Coordinates of C-alpha atoms and ligand atoms in Angstrom, one line a residue:
X8 CA 0.0 0.0 0.0
X9 CA 1.2 3.5 -0.8
X10 CA 0.1 5.9 2.0
X11 CA 0.1 9.7 2.0
X12 CA 0.3 11.1 5.5
X13 CA -0.4 14.8 5.8
X14 CA 1.2 16.3 8.9
X15 CA 3.5 13.3 9.1
X16 CA 6.3 15.3 10.6
X17 CA 4.1 16.1 13.6
X18 CA 3.7 14.2 16.7
X19 CA 1.0 11.6 15.9
X20 CA 1.7 11.6 12.1
X21 CA 5.4 10.6 12.6
X22 CA 4.4 7.6 14.7
X23 CA 1.8 6.7 12.1
X24 CA 4.4 7.0 9.2
X25 CA 6.9 4.9 11.2
X26 CA 4.4 2.2 11.8
X27 CA 3.2 2.1 8.2
X28 CA 6.8 1.7 7.0
X29 CA 7.4 -1.1 9.6
X30 CA 4.3 -2.9 8.2
X31 CA 5.9 -2.9 4.7
X32 CA 4.1 0.1 3.1
X33 CA 5.4 3.0 1.0
X34 CA 4.9 6.3 2.8
X35 CA 4.9 9.9 1.6
X36 CA 4.7 12.6 4.2
X37 CA 3.7 16.1 3.3
X38 CA 4.2 18.7 6.0
X39 CA 5.1 22.4 6.1
X40 CA 7.0 22.0 9.4
X41 CA 5.0 24.7 11.1
X42 CA 4.5 22.8 14.3
X43 CA 6.1 19.5 13.2
X44 CA 9.9 19.0 12.8
X45 CA 12.4 17.0 10.7
X46 CA 13.6 15.6 14.1
X47 CA 10.4 13.7 14.4
X48 CA 11.1 11.7 11.2
X49 CA 14.9 11.4 11.4
X50 CA 14.8 7.8 12.6
X51 CA 13.1 6.7 9.4
X52 CA 13.8 9.4 6.8
X53 CA 16.4 7.3 5.0
X54 CA 14.0 4.2 4.8
X55 CA 13.9 3.1 1.1
X56 CA 10.2 3.4 0.8
X57 CA 9.8 6.7 2.5
X58 CA 9.6 10.2 1.0
X59 CA 9.2 13.5 2.6
X60 CA 7.7 16.5 0.8
X61 CA 7.9 19.9 2.4
X62 CA 4.8 21.9 1.5
X63 CA 1.5 23.2 2.4
X64 CA -1.7 21.1 2.2
X65 CA -3.6 24.2 0.9
X66 CA -1.6 24.0 -2.3
X67 CA -3.8 22.2 -4.9
X68 CA -1.0 21.7 -7.4
X69 CA 1.0 20.0 -4.8
X70 CA -1.7 17.8 -3.3
X71 CA -3.3 16.4 -6.5
X72 CA -0.3 14.5 -7.7
X73 CA 0.5 13.3 -4.2
X74 CA -3.0 11.9 -3.9
X75 CA -2.8 10.4 -7.4
X76 CA 0.4 8.5 -6.5
X77 CA -1.2 7.1 -3.2
X78 CA -3.7 4.4 -2.5
X79 CA -4.9 6.0 0.8
X80 CA -4.7 9.3 2.5
X81 CA -4.2 9.9 6.3
X82 CA -5.1 13.5 6.8
X83 CA -3.5 14.7 10.1
X84 CA -2.1 18.2 9.2
X85 CA -3.8 20.9 11.1
X86 CA -3.2 23.9 13.3
X87 CA -3.1 22.3 16.8
X88 CA -2.8 23.3 20.4
X89 CA -4.9 25.7 22.5
X90 CA -2.1 28.3 22.7
X91 CA -1.5 28.4 19.0
X92 CA -5.2 28.5 18.3
X93 CA -5.7 31.4 20.7
X94 CA -2.7 33.3 19.4
X95 CA -3.3 32.7 15.6
X96 CA -7.0 32.3 15.0
X97 CA -6.9 33.2 11.3
X98 CA -4.1 30.7 10.6
X99 CA -6.1 28.0 12.5
X100 CA -9.3 28.5 10.6
X101 CA -7.6 28.7 7.2
X102 CA -5.4 25.7 7.8
X103 CA -8.0 23.5 9.1
X104 CA -10.9 24.3 6.8
X105 CA -9.2 25.2 3.5
X106 CA -6.5 22.6 4.0
X107 CA -9.0 19.8 4.6
X108 CA -11.1 20.9 1.6
X109 CA -8.1 20.7 -0.7
X110 CA -7.0 17.3 0.7
X111 CA -10.6 15.9 0.3
X112 CA -10.9 17.3 -3.3
X113 CA -7.6 15.7 -4.2
X114 CA -8.5 12.4 -2.6
X115 CA -11.9 12.5 -4.3
X116 CA -10.5 13.2 -7.8
X117 CA -8.6 9.9 -7.7
X118 CA -11.0 8.0 -5.5
X119 CA -8.5 7.5 -2.6
X120 CA -9.8 6.4 0.7
X121 CA -9.2 8.9 3.4
X122 CA -9.1 9.2 7.2
X123 CA -9.5 12.6 8.7
X124 CA -8.1 13.4 12.1
X125 CA -10.8 15.3 14.1
X126 CA -10.8 16.2 17.8
X127 CA -12.8 15.7 21.0
X128 CA -12.8 19.5 21.0
X129 CA -15.8 19.1 18.6
X130 CA -18.0 18.2 21.6
X131 CA -17.4 21.7 22.9
X132 CA -19.2 22.5 26.1
X133 CA -21.5 19.5 26.0
X134 CA -21.5 18.1 29.6
X135 CA -22.3 14.5 28.8
X136 CA -20.1 11.7 30.3
X137 CA -19.0 9.9 28.3
X138 CA -19.3 11.5 24.9
X139 CA -20.9 9.4 22.2
X140 CA -20.2 10.2 18.6
X141 CA -23.8 11.2 17.8
X142 CA -24.1 13.6 20.8
X143 CA -24.8 17.2 20.2
X144 CA -22.0 19.6 19.8
X145 CA -22.2 22.8 22.0
X146 CA -20.0 25.7 21.2
X147 CA -19.5 29.0 23.0
X148 CA -19.4 32.5 21.6
X149 CA -17.5 33.4 18.5
X150 CA -15.7 36.0 20.6
X151 CA -13.7 33.0 22.1
X152 CA -11.0 31.8 19.7
X153 CA -10.9 28.4 21.2
X154 CA -14.2 27.6 19.6
X155 CA -12.8 28.4 16.1
X156 CA -10.7 25.3 16.4
X157 CA -13.6 23.2 17.5
X158 CA -15.8 24.6 14.8
X159 CA -13.1 24.2 12.1
X160 CA -12.8 20.5 13.1
X161 CA -16.6 20.1 13.0
X162 CA -16.6 21.7 9.5
X163 CA -13.9 19.1 8.5
X164 CA -16.2 16.4 9.7
X165 CA -19.2 17.9 7.8
X166 CA -17.1 18.1 4.7
X167 CA -15.8 14.5 5.0
X168 CA -19.3 13.1 5.6
X169 CA -20.6 15.2 2.7
X170 CA -17.9 13.8 0.3
X171 CA -19.0 10.3 1.5
X172 CA -22.7 10.9 0.9
X173 CA -22.5 12.9 -2.3
X174 CA -19.6 11.2 -4.1
X175 CA -19.4 7.9 -2.3
X176 CA -15.8 8.6 -1.3
X177 CA -14.4 6.3 1.4
X178 CA -14.1 8.8 4.3
X179 CA -13.6 7.7 7.9
X180 CA -13.3 10.2 10.8
X181 CA -11.4 9.7 14.0
X182 CA -12.2 12.1 16.9
X183 CA -8.9 12.0 18.8
X184 CA -9.0 12.7 22.6
X185 CA -5.8 13.8 24.3
X186 CA -3.0 11.8 22.8
X187 CA 0.4 11.6 24.5
X188 CA 3.8 10.2 23.9
X189 CA 7.5 11.0 23.3
X190 CA 8.0 13.7 20.5
X191 CA 4.9 15.7 21.6
X192 CA 6.0 19.3 22.2
X193 CA 4.9 21.4 25.1
X194 CA 5.4 24.6 23.0
X195 CA 1.7 25.0 22.1
X196 CA 0.2 24.3 25.5
X197 CA 0.1 20.5 25.6
X198 CA -0.1 19.6 29.3
X199 CA 1.9 16.4 29.7
X200 CA 5.2 17.5 28.0
X201 CA 5.0 20.8 29.8
X202 CA 4.7 19.1 33.2
X203 CA 7.4 16.6 32.4
X204 CA 9.9 19.2 31.2
X205 CA 9.2 21.4 34.3
X206 CA 9.4 18.5 36.7
X207 CA 12.7 17.3 35.3
X208 CA 14.2 20.7 35.8
X209 CA 12.7 21.1 39.3
X210 CA 10.9 24.2 38.1
X211 CA 7.3 25.0 39.2
X212 CA 4.7 22.9 37.4
X213 CA 2.1 25.4 36.1
X214 CA -1.5 24.2 36.4
X215 CA -3.8 26.3 34.3
X216 CA -7.1 27.0 36.0
X217 CA -8.2 25.1 39.2
X218 CA -6.6 21.7 38.2
X219 CA -9.9 20.1 38.9
X220 CA -10.6 19.6 35.2
X221 CA -10.3 16.0 34.3
X222 CA -8.9 14.4 31.1
X223 CA -8.3 11.0 29.6
X224 CA -4.8 10.5 28.0
X225 CA -4.2 7.9 25.3
X226 CA -0.8 6.6 24.3
X227 CA 0.2 7.4 20.8
X228 CA 1.0 3.8 19.8
X229 CA -2.6 2.9 20.7
X230 CA -4.0 5.8 18.7
X231 CA -1.9 4.7 15.6
X232 CA -3.4 1.2 15.9
X233 CA -6.9 2.7 15.9
X234 CA -6.1 4.9 12.8
X235 CA -4.8 2.0 10.8
X236 CA -7.6 -0.3 11.9
X237 CA -10.2 2.3 10.7
X238 CA -8.5 2.7 7.4
X239 CA -8.5 -1.0 6.9
X240 CA -12.1 -1.4 7.7
X241 CA -14.7 -1.0 4.9
X242 CA -17.6 -0.4 7.3
X243 CA -15.8 2.5 8.9
X244 CA -16.4 4.7 5.8
X245 CA -19.0 7.5 6.4
X246 CA -18.7 7.2 10.1
X247 CA -17.2 9.1 13.1
X248 CA -15.2 7.2 15.8
X249 CA -13.9 8.3 19.2
X250 CA -10.3 7.4 19.6
X251 CA -9.0 7.8 23.2
X252 CA -8.6 6.3 26.6
X253 CA -11.4 6.1 29.2
X254 CA -8.8 6.3 32.1
X255 CA -9.6 9.7 33.7
X256 CA -7.4 11.9 35.9
X257 CA -7.6 15.5 37.1
X258 CA -4.9 17.9 35.9
X259 CA -3.8 18.4 39.5
X260 CA -3.5 14.7 40.1
X261 CA -1.5 14.4 36.8
X262 CA 0.9 17.1 38.1
X263 CA 1.3 15.1 41.4
X264 CA 1.9 11.9 39.5
X265 CA 4.5 13.4 37.2
X266 CA 6.3 15.1 40.1
X267 CA 6.4 11.7 41.9
X268 CA 7.4 9.7 39.0
X269 CA 10.3 12.0 38.1
X270 CA 11.4 12.3 41.8
X271 CA 11.2 16.1 41.3
X272 CA 11.4 18.8 43.8
X273 CA 9.0 20.9 41.7
X274 CA 6.1 22.7 43.5
X275 CA 2.7 23.1 41.8
X276 CA 1.6 26.6 40.9
X277 CA -1.9 27.6 39.8
X278 CA -2.1 30.0 36.8
X279 CA -5.4 31.6 35.8
X280 CA -6.3 31.0 32.1
X281 CA -6.1 34.8 31.4
X282 CA -2.5 34.8 32.5
X283 CA -1.6 31.5 30.7
X284 CA -3.3 32.5 27.4
X285 CA -3.3 36.2 27.6
X286 CA -7.1 36.3 27.5
X287 CA -9.9 34.3 29.2
X288 CA -10.8 30.9 27.7
X289 CA -13.6 28.5 28.5
X290 CA -12.5 25.1 29.5
X291 CA -14.4 21.8 30.0
X292 CA -14.4 20.0 33.3
X293 CA -14.6 16.5 31.8
X294 CA -14.0 14.8 28.5
X295 CA -14.4 11.1 28.5
X296 CA -14.9 9.1 25.3
X297 CA -17.5 6.4 24.8
X298 CA -15.5 3.7 23.0
X299 CA -18.3 1.2 22.2
X300 CA -18.5 2.1 18.5
X301 CA -14.8 1.7 17.7
X302 CA -14.6 -1.5 19.8
X303 CA -17.6 -3.0 18.0
X304 CA -16.3 -2.0 14.5
X305 CA -12.6 -2.9 14.7
X306 CA -12.2 -4.5 18.1
X307 CA -9.9 -1.6 19.2
X308 CA -9.4 -0.4 22.8
X309 CA -6.3 1.1 24.3
X310 CA -3.8 -1.2 25.9
X311 CA -1.3 1.2 27.5
X312 CA -2.2 2.5 30.9
X313 CA -1.4 6.1 31.9
X314 CA 1.5 5.2 34.2
X315 CA 3.3 3.3 31.4
X316 CA 2.7 6.1 28.9
X317 CA 4.1 8.7 31.3
X318 CA 7.1 6.4 32.0
X319 CA 7.9 6.3 28.3
X320 CA 7.7 10.1 28.0
X321 CA 9.8 10.7 31.0
X322 CA 12.5 8.3 29.9
X323 CA 12.6 9.8 26.4
X324 CA 12.7 13.4 27.7
X325 CA 15.6 12.4 30.1
X326 CA 17.5 11.0 27.1
X327 CA 16.8 14.2 25.0
X328 CA 18.1 16.4 27.8
X329 CA 21.2 14.2 28.1
X330 CA 21.8 14.3 24.3
X331 CA 21.5 18.1 24.3
X332 CA 24.0 18.4 27.2
X333 CA 26.4 16.1 25.4
X334 CA 26.3 18.2 22.2
X335 CA 26.7 21.6 24.0
Ligands
NAD404 P1 1.3 18.3 15.4 O1 1.2 19.8 15.5 O2 2.4 17.7 16.0 O3 1.0 17.8 13.9 C1 0.4 18.6 13.0 C2 1.3 18.6 11.8 O4 0.7 19.3 10.7 C3 2.6 19.3 12.0 O5 3.7 18.5 11.7 C4 2.5 20.6 11.2 O6 3.8 21.1 10.8 C5 1.6 20.1 10.0 N1 0.9 21.2 9.4 C6 0.2 22.2 9.9 N2 -0.3 23.0 9.0 C7 0.1 22.5 7.8 C8 -0.1 22.8 6.4 N3 -0.9 23.9 6.1 N4 0.4 22.1 5.5 C9 1.2 21.0 5.8 N5 1.4 20.6 7.1 C10 0.9 21.3 8.0 O7 -0.1 17.8 16.2 P2 -0.6 16.3 16.5 O8 -0.9 16.3 17.9 O9 0.3 15.3 15.9 O10 -2.0 16.3 15.8 C11 -2.3 15.6 14.6 C12 -3.8 15.6 14.3 O11 -4.5 15.1 15.4 C13 -4.3 17.0 14.1 O12 -5.2 17.0 13.0 C14 -5.0 17.3 15.4 O13 -6.0 18.2 15.2 C15 -5.5 16.0 15.8 N6 -5.6 15.9 17.3 C16 -4.6 15.8 18.1 C17 -4.8 15.6 19.5 C18 -3.6 15.4 20.4 O14 -3.9 15.3 21.6 N7 -2.4 15.5 20.0 C19 -6.1 15.7 20.0 C20 -7.1 15.9 19.1 C21 -6.9 15.9 17.7

């Protein structure tokens, strides 16, 4: 199989590309390196069946031949991270909506199956526990940039489902919940790498808000299994699937756990959202996926518990720090 992975130099995309190569596929990654990096693909960039194309998914002339040369398209490129979204709202909307439209048009022109990475943000302020894929989406005011990301991902889903209904294109949609693993950067507000980096330096671990908000973190290798499983499954076309873990933890308990696991002397500090993001943002207290649909369709459920995932991240971050010290 020849797979095109948009956003493949990013966190999740690089693990997906690596796994596809390991399974004997040809892989082309297209990425503009805006939040991704060549470092993420360095361990496999010389693989004989791997190709990297630096470019923007909004470029039709670039995307059409790439789709033509592929059998399937994994569409992961997007503007990601609450911090980036709040700071660059125009960029977020354009990348996510225009980009997805171009990728879908290209896939449709050549009849290529496509999986679109959506997000649990799509549920917005809905307070259901757990979230089922057909639940209502509840967004806040358009004054709050955060909802532009949620809305842009919802439009991506509408577009994908419209291509399925109108043209019969094989489109599956994965709604990713918080995904974690080595290579994830803390630069755009992702909580686990931020906490781990601070704890390893014995610096204060900054909890945004009260810390009572609860999240479920899923290990990236499990997420990759789900993505590939959905792409391989004919019945997944035209449907939306939650991809995440149901193991819930409060953000304060996460900070405690990371401080303990790293043997850190870090103290916790509570930072109001207005200070952390430069403006108020609305946050959700809980976000738990209902995994019944994906389990029934492809038999998938996560196998890595949070403690194991955190251990992998801590070990890899320690190694990264050691390597940086050796070089400097
Ligand atoms: P990431 O930022 O590491 O990956 C996104 C990649 O897309 C980056 O490599 C970036 O350079 C690339 N990109 C952005 N705009 C581009 C453009 N215009 N043209 C080409 N490439 C472009 O983020 P990630 O965490 O790996 O996220 C991957 C996907 O999963 C995204 O669609 C994201 O919305 C979704 N998602 C992730 C999470 C999570 O917890 N990580 C949760 C929900 C949804």
